[in-house]
mmCIF file of C-alpha atoms and ligand atoms in Angstrom:
data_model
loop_
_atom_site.group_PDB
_atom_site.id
_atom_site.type_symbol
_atom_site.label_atom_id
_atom_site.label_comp_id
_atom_site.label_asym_id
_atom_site.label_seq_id
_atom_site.Cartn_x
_atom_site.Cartn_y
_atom_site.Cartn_z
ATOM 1 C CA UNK A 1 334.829 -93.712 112.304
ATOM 2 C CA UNK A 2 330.945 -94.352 113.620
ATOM 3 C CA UNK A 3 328.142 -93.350 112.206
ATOM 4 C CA UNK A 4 326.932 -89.576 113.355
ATOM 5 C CA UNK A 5 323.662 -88.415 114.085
ATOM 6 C CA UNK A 6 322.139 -84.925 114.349
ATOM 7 C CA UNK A 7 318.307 -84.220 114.601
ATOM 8 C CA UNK A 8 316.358 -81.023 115.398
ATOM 9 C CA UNK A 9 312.876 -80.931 115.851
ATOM 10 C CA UNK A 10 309.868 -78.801 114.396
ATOM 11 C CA UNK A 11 309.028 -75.686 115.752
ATOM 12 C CA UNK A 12 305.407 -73.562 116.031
ATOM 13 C CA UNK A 13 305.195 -70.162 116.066
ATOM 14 C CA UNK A 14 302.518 -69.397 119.004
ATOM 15 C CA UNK A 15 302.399 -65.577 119.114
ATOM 16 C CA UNK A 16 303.511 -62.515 116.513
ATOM 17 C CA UNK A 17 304.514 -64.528 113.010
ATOM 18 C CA UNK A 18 304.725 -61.713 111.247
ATOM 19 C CA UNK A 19 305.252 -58.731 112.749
ATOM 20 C CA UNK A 20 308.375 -60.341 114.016
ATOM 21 C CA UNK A 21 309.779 -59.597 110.331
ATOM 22 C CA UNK A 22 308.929 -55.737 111.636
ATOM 23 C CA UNK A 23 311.342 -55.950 115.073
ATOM 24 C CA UNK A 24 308.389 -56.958 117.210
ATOM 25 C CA UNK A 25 308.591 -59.659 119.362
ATOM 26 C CA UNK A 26 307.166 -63.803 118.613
ATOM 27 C CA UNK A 27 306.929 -66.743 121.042
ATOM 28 C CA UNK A 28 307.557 -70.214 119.413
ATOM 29 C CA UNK A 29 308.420 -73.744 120.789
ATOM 30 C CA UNK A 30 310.167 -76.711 119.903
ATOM 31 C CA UNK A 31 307.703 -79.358 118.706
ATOM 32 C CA UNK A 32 309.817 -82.915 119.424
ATOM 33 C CA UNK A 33 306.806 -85.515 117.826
ATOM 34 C CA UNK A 34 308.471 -84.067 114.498
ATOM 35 C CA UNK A 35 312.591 -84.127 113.434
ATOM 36 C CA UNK A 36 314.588 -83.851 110.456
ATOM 37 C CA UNK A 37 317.989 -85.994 111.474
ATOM 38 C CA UNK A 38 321.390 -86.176 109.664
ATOM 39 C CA UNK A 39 322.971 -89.393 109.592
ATOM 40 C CA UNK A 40 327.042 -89.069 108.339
ATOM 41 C CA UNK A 41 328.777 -92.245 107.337
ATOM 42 C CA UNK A 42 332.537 -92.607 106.150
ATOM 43 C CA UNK A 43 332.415 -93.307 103.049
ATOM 44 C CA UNK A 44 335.642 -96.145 102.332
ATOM 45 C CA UNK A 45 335.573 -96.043 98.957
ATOM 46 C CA UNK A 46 335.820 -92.228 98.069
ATOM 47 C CA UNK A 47 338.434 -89.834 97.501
ATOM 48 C CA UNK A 48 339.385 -87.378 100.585
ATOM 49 C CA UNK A 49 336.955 -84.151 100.373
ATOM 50 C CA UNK A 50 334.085 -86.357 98.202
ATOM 51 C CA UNK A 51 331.122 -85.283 100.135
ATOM 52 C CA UNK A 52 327.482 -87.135 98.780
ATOM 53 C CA UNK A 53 324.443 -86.059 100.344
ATOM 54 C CA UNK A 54 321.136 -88.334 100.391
ATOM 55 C CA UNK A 55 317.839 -86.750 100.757
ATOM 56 C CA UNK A 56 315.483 -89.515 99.347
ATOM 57 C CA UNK A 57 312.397 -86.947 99.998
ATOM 58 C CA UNK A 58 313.608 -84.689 97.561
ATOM 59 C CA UNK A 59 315.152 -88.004 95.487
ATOM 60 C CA UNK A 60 318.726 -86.473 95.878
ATOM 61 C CA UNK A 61 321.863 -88.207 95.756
ATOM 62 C CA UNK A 62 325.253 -85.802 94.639
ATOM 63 C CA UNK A 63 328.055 -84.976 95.373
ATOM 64 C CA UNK A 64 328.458 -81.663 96.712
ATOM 65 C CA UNK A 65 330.686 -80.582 93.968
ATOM 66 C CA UNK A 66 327.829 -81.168 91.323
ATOM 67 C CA UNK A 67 325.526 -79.117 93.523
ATOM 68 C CA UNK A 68 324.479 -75.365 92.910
ATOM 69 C CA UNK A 69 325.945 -72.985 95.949
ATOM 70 C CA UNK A 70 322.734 -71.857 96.702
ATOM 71 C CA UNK A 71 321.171 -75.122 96.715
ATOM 72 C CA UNK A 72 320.602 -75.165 100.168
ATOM 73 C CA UNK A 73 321.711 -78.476 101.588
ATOM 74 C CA UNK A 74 325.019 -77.350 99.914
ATOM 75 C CA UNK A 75 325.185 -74.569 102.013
ATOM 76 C CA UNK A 76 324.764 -76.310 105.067
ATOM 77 C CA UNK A 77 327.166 -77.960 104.469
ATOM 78 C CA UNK A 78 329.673 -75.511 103.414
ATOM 79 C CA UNK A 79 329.184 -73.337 106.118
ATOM 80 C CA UNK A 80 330.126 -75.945 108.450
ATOM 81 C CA UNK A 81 332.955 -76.680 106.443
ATOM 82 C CA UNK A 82 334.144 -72.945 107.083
ATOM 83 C CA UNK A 83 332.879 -73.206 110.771
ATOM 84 C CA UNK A 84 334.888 -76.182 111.633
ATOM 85 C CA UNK A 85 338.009 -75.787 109.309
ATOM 86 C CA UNK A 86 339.122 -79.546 109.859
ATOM 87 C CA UNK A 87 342.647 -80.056 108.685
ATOM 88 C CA UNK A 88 341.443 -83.111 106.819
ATOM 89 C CA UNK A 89 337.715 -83.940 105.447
ATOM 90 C CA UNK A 90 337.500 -87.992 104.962
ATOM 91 C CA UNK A 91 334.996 -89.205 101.957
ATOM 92 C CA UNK A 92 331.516 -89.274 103.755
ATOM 93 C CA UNK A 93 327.874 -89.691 102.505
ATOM 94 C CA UNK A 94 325.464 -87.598 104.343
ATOM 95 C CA UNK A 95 321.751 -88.893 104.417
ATOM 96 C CA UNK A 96 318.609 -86.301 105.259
ATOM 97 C CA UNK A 97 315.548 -87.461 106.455
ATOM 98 C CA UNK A 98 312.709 -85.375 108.144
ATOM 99 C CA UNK A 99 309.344 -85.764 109.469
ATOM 100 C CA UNK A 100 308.444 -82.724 109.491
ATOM 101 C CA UNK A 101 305.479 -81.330 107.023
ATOM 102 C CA UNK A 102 307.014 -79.309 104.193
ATOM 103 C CA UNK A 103 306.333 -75.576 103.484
ATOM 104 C CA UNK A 104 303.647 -75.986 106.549
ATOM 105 C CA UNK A 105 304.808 -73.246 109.090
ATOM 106 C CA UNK A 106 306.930 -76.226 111.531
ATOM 107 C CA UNK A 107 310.268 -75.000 110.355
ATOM 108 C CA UNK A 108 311.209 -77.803 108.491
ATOM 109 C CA UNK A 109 314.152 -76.027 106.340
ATOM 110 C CA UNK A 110 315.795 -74.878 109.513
ATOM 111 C CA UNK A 111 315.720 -78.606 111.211
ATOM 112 C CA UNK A 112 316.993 -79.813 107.787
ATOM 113 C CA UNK A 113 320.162 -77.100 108.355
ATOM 114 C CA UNK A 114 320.549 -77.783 112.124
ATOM 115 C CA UNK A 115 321.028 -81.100 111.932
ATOM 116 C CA UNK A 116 323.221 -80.904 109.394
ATOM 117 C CA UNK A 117 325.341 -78.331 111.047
ATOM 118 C CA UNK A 118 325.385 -80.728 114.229
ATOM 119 C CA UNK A 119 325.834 -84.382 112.336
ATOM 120 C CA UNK A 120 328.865 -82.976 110.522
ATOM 121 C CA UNK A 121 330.305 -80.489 112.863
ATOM 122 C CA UNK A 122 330.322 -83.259 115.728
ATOM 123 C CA UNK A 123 331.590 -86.221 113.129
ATOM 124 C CA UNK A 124 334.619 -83.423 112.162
ATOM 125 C CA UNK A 125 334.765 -83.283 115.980
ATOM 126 C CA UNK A 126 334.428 -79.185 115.780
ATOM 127 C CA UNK A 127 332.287 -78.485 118.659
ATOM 128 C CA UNK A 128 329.457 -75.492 118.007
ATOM 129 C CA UNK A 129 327.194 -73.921 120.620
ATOM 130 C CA UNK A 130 323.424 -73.369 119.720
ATOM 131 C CA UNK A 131 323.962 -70.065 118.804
ATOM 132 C CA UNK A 132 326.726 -71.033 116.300
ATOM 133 C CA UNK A 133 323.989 -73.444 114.896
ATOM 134 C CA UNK A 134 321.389 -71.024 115.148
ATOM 135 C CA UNK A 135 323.824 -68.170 113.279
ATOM 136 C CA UNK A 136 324.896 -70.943 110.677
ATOM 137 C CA UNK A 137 320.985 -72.251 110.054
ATOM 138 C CA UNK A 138 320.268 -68.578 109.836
ATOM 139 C CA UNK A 139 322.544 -68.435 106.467
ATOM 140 C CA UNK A 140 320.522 -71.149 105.045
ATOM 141 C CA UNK A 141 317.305 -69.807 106.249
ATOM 142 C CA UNK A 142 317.884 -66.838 103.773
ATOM 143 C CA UNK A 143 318.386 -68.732 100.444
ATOM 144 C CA UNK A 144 314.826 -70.160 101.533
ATOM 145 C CA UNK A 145 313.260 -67.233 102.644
ATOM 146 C CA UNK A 146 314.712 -64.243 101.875
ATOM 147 C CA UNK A 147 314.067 -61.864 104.654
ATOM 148 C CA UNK A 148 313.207 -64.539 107.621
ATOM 149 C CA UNK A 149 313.155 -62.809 111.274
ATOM 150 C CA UNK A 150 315.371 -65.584 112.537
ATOM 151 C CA UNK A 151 312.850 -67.103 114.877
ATOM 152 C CA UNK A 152 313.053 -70.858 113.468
ATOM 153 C CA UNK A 153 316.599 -71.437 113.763
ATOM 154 C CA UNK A 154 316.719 -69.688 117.128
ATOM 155 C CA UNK A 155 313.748 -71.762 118.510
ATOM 156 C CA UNK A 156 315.218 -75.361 116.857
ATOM 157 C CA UNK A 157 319.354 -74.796 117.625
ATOM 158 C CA UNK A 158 318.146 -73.956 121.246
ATOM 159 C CA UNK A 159 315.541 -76.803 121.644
ATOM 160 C CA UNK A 160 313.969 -74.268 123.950
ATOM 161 C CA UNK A 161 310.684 -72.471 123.718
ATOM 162 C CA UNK A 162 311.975 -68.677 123.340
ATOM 163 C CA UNK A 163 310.844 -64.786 123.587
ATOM 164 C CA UNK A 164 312.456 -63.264 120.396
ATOM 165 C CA UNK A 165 312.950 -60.278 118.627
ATOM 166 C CA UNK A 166 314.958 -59.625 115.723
ATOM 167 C CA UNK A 167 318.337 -59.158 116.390
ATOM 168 C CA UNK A 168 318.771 -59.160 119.581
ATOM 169 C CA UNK A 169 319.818 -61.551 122.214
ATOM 170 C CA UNK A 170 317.354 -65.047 122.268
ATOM 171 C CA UNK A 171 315.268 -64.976 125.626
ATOM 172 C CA UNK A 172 313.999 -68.290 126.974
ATOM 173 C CA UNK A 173 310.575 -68.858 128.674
ATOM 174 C CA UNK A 174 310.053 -70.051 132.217
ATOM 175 C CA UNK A 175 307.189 -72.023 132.194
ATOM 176 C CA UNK A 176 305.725 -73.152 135.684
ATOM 177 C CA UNK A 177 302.410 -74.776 134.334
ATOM 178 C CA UNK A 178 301.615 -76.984 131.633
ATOM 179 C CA UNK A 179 300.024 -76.307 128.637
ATOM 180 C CA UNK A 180 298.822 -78.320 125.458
ATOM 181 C CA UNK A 181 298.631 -77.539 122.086
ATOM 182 C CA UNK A 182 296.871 -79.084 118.797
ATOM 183 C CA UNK A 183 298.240 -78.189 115.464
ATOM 184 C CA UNK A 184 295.955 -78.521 112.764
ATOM 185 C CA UNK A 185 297.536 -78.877 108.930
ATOM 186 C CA UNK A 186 295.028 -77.585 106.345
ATOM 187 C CA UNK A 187 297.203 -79.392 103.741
ATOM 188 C CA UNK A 188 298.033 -76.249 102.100
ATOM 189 C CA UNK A 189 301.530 -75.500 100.995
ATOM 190 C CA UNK A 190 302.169 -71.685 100.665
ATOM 191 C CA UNK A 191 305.683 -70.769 101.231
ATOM 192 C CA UNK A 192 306.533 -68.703 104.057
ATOM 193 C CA UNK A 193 308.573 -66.150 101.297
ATOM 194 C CA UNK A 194 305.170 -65.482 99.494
ATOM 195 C CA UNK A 195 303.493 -64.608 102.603
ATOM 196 C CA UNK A 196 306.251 -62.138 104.191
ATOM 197 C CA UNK A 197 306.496 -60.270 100.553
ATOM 198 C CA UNK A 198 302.794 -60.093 100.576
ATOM 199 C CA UNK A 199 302.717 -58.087 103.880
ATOM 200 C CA UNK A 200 305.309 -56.453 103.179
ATOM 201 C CA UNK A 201 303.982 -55.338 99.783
ATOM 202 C CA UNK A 202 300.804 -54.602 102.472
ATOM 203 C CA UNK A 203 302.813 -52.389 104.892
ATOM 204 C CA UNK A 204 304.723 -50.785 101.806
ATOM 205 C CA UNK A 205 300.506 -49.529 101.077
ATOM 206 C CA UNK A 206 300.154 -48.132 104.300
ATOM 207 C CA UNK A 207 302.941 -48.186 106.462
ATOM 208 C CA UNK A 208 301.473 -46.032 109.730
ATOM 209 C CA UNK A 209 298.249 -48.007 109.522
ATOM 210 C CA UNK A 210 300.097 -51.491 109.437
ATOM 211 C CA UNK A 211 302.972 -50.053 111.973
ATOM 212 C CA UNK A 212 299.526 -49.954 114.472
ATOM 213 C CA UNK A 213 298.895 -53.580 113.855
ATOM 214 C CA UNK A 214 302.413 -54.624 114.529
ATOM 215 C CA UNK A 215 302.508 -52.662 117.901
ATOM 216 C CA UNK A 216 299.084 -54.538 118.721
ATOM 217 C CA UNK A 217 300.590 -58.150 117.754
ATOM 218 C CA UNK A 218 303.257 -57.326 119.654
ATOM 219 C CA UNK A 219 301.562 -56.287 122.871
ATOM 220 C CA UNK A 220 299.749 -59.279 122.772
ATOM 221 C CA UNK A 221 302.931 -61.384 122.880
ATOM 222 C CA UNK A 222 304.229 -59.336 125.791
ATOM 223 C CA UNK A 223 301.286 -60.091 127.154
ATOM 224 C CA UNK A 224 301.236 -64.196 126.770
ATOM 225 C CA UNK A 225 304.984 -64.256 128.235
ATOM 226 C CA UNK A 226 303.733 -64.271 131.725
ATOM 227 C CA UNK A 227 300.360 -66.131 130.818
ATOM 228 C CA UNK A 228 302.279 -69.316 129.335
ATOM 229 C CA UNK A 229 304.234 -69.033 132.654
ATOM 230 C CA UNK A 230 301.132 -69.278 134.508
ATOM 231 C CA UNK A 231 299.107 -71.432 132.407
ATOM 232 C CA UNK A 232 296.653 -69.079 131.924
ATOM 233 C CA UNK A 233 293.945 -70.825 129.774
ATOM 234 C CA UNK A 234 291.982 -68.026 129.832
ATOM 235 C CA UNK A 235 293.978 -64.875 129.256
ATOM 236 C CA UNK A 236 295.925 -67.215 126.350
ATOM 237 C CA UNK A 237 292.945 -68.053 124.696
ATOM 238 C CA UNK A 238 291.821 -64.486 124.450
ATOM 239 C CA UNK A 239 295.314 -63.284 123.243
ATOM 240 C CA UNK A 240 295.261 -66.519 120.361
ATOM 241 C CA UNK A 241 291.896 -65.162 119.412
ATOM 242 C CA UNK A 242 293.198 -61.283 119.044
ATOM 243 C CA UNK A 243 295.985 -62.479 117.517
ATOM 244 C CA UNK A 244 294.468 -64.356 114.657
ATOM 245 C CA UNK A 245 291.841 -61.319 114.384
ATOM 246 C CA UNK A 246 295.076 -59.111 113.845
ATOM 247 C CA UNK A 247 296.573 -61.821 111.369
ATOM 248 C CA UNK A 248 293.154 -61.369 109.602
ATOM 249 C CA UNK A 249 293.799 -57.714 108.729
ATOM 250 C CA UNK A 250 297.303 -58.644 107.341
ATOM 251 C CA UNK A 251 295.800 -60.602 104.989
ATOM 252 C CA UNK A 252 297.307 -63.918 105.409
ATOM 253 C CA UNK A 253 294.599 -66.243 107.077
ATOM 254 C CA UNK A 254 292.022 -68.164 104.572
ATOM 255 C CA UNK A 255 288.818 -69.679 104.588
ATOM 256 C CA UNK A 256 290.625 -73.362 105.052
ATOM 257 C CA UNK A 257 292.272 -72.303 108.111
ATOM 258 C CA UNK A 258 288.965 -70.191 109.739
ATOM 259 C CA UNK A 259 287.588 -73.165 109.148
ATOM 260 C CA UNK A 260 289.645 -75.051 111.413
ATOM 261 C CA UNK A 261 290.073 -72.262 113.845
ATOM 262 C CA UNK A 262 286.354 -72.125 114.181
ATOM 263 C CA UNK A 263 285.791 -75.863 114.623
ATOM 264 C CA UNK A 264 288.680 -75.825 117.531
ATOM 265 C CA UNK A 265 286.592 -72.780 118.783
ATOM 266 C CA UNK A 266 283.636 -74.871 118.973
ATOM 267 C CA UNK A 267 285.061 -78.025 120.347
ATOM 268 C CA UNK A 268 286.146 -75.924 123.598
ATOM 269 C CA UNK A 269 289.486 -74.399 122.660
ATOM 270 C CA UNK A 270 290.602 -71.694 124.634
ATOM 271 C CA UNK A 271 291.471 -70.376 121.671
ATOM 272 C CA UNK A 272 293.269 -71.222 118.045
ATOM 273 C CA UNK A 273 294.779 -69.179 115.247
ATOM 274 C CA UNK A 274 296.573 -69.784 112.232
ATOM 275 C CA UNK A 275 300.929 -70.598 112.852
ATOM 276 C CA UNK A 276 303.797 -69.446 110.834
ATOM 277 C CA UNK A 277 303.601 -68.127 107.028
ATOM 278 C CA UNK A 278 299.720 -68.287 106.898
ATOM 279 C CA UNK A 279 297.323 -69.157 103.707
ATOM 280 C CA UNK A 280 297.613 -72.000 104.444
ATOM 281 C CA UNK A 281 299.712 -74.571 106.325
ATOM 282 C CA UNK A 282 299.097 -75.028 110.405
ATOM 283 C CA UNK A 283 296.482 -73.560 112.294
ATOM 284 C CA UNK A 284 297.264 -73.939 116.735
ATOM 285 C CA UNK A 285 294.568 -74.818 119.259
ATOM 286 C CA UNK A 286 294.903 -74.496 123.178
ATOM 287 C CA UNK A 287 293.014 -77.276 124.884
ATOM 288 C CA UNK A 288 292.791 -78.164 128.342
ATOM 289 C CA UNK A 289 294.252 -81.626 128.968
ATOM 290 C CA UNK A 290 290.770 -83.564 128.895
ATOM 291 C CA UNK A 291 289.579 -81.595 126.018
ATOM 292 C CA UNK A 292 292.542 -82.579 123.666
ATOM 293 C CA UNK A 293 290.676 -85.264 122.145
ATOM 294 C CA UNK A 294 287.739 -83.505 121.059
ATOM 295 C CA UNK A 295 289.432 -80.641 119.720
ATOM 296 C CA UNK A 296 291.966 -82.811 117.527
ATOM 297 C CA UNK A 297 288.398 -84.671 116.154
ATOM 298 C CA UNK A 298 286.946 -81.427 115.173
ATOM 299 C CA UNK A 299 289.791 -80.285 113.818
ATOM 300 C CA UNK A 300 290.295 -83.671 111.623
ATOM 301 C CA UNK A 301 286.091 -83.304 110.795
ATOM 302 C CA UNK A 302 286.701 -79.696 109.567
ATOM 303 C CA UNK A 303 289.437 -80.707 106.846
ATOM 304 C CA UNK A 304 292.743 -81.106 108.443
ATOM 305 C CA UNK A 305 294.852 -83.447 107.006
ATOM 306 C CA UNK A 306 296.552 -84.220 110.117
ATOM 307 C CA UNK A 307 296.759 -82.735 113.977
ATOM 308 C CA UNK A 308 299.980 -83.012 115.775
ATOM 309 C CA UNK A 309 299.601 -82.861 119.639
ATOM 310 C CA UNK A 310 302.502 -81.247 122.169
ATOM 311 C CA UNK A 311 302.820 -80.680 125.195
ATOM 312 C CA UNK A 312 304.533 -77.170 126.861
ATOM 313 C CA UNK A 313 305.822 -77.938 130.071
ATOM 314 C CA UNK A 314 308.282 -76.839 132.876
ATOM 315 C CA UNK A 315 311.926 -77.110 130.784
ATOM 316 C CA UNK A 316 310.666 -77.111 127.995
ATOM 317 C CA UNK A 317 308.462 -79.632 125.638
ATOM 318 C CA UNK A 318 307.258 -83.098 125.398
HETATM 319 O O1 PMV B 1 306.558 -70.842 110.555
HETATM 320 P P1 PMV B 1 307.136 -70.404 109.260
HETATM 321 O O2 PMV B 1 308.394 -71.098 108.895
HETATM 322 O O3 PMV B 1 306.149 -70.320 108.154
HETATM 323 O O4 PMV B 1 307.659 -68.925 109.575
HETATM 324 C C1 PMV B 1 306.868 -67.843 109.433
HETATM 325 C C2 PMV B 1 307.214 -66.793 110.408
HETATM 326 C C3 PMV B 1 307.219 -65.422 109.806
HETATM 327 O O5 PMV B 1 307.152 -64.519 110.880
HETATM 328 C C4 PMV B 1 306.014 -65.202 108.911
HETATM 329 C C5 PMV B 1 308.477 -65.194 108.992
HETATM 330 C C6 PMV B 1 309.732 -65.055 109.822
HETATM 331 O O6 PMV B 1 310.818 -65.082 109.209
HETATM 332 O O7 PMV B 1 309.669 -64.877 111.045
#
């Protein structure tokens, strides 16, 4: 049997992190620069069912019998096991390897899970759709966050940049004009499960105040649906800007990431805001094409530890 691959890419949240938790809806893209891949070799040695998984970033190397169920590369797994129900597993080794910044808003636990779920489904030759991925990933996505919205594994199994709200079907965006976007890393891990029980703890404190906030985020996401069709500059920069004022008052922006935002501000961005989980992790600029290269330096001169550039255009990203 060949070798399989699988890879996913990263994925940035560009409007309504959040209040997406709260049924309103988020915009977020597929960000290709960045992947986590599965690689699945037979492995001629073992016994029939031995299943090893390598993940030298995390310096792993089990079998998946000696790993915890809710360890979550074991449940990747095991889901697709149930998914695909192959009459016979053959000894493989399964090696993980990803690109993509950890615990830094770019969805790298759900690429880790969807191209898992595609190496091994395709090398057991069970065939799954995106939204089996995205369902399966989902079930992962949980042991790592607890309560996520569902957003990343929609946005990576589909490859697609997509209009979502919680539980209901994925919509994707048409985009007529090009856009371009520089993330900025502030270098700061905060997991994305700290963040969501902190506003939740918030709303808990106030719930009709914070309910207000939501319906504000989410008007403003409404609103950039036909803006990023149009490449509206402009009107996007202005909803970024709102957006980020409204992430303020939910208490998960910091001083690291204002600082960015402001020096994207002041290199000509049409407008920037923190990405994903907040207090840390990626900040987002919009720059017009010719200003990319200014706003990346700022960005870089204000503290980021890296900028990752991508480009939103007509079916999809590059
Ligand atoms: O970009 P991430 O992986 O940090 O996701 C954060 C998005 C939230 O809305 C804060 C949580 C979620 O599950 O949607």
């Amino acid at each position: 049997m060949p070798v399989v691959l699988g890879k996913a890419p990263g994925k940035v949240i560009l409007f309504g992190e959040h209040a997406v938790v709260f049924g309103r809806p988020a915009i977020a893209i597929p960000v290709t620069k960045v992947n986590a891949s599965a690689r699945i070799f037979p492995n001629l040695q073992g016994q029939p069912g031995q299943i090893n998984i390598q993940a030298q970033a995390i310096s792993l190397d089990a079998d998946l019998e000696d790993l915890p169920n809710d360890h979550p590369l074991a449940k990747a797994i095991q889901i697709t096991l149930s998914a695909v129900a192959p009459h016979h597993i053959p000894a493989l080794t399964i090696q993980v390897d990803s690109s993509i910044p950890v615990a830094g808003g770019m969805g790298s636990s759900a690429a880790v899970s969807v191209a898992i779920i595609r190496a091994l489904s395709a090398f057991l030759g069970g065939s799954l759709s995106p939204e089996e991925i995205s369902e399966l990933a989902f079930e992962v996505e949980k042991l790592h966050h607890g309560t996520p919205s569902g957003i990343d594994n929609n946005v990576i199994a589909h490859q697609k940049p997509v209009y979502f709200i919680k539980n209901q079907p994925i919509q994707f965006l048409q985009i007529d004009q090009p856009t371009h976007w520089v993330l900025g890393d502030t270098g700061e891990k905060t997991p994305t499960r700290e963040t969501v029980l902190a506003v939740r703890a918030l709303h808990g404190s106030d719930a009709p105040r914070f309910e207000i906030v939501f319906d504000q985020i989410g008007a403003l996401t409404d609103g950039a649906q036909t803006a990023l069709k149009a490449g509206d500059l402009t009107e996007l920069g202005w909803l970024m800007n709102e957006n980020q004022r409204l992430l303020e008052k939910l208490n998960v922006s910091s001083p690291t990431l204002e600082a960015l935002i402001q020096a994207a501000r002041g290199a000509g961005a049409a407008g920037a805001k923190l990405s994903g989980g907040g207090r840390g992790g990626n900040m987002i600029a919009l720059a017009e094409s010719e200003n990319i290269a200014m706003v990346e330096k700022a960005i870089i001169n204000a503290g980021a530890v890296r900028t990752i550039t991508t480009k939103l255009a007509e079916g999809g990203v590059s």
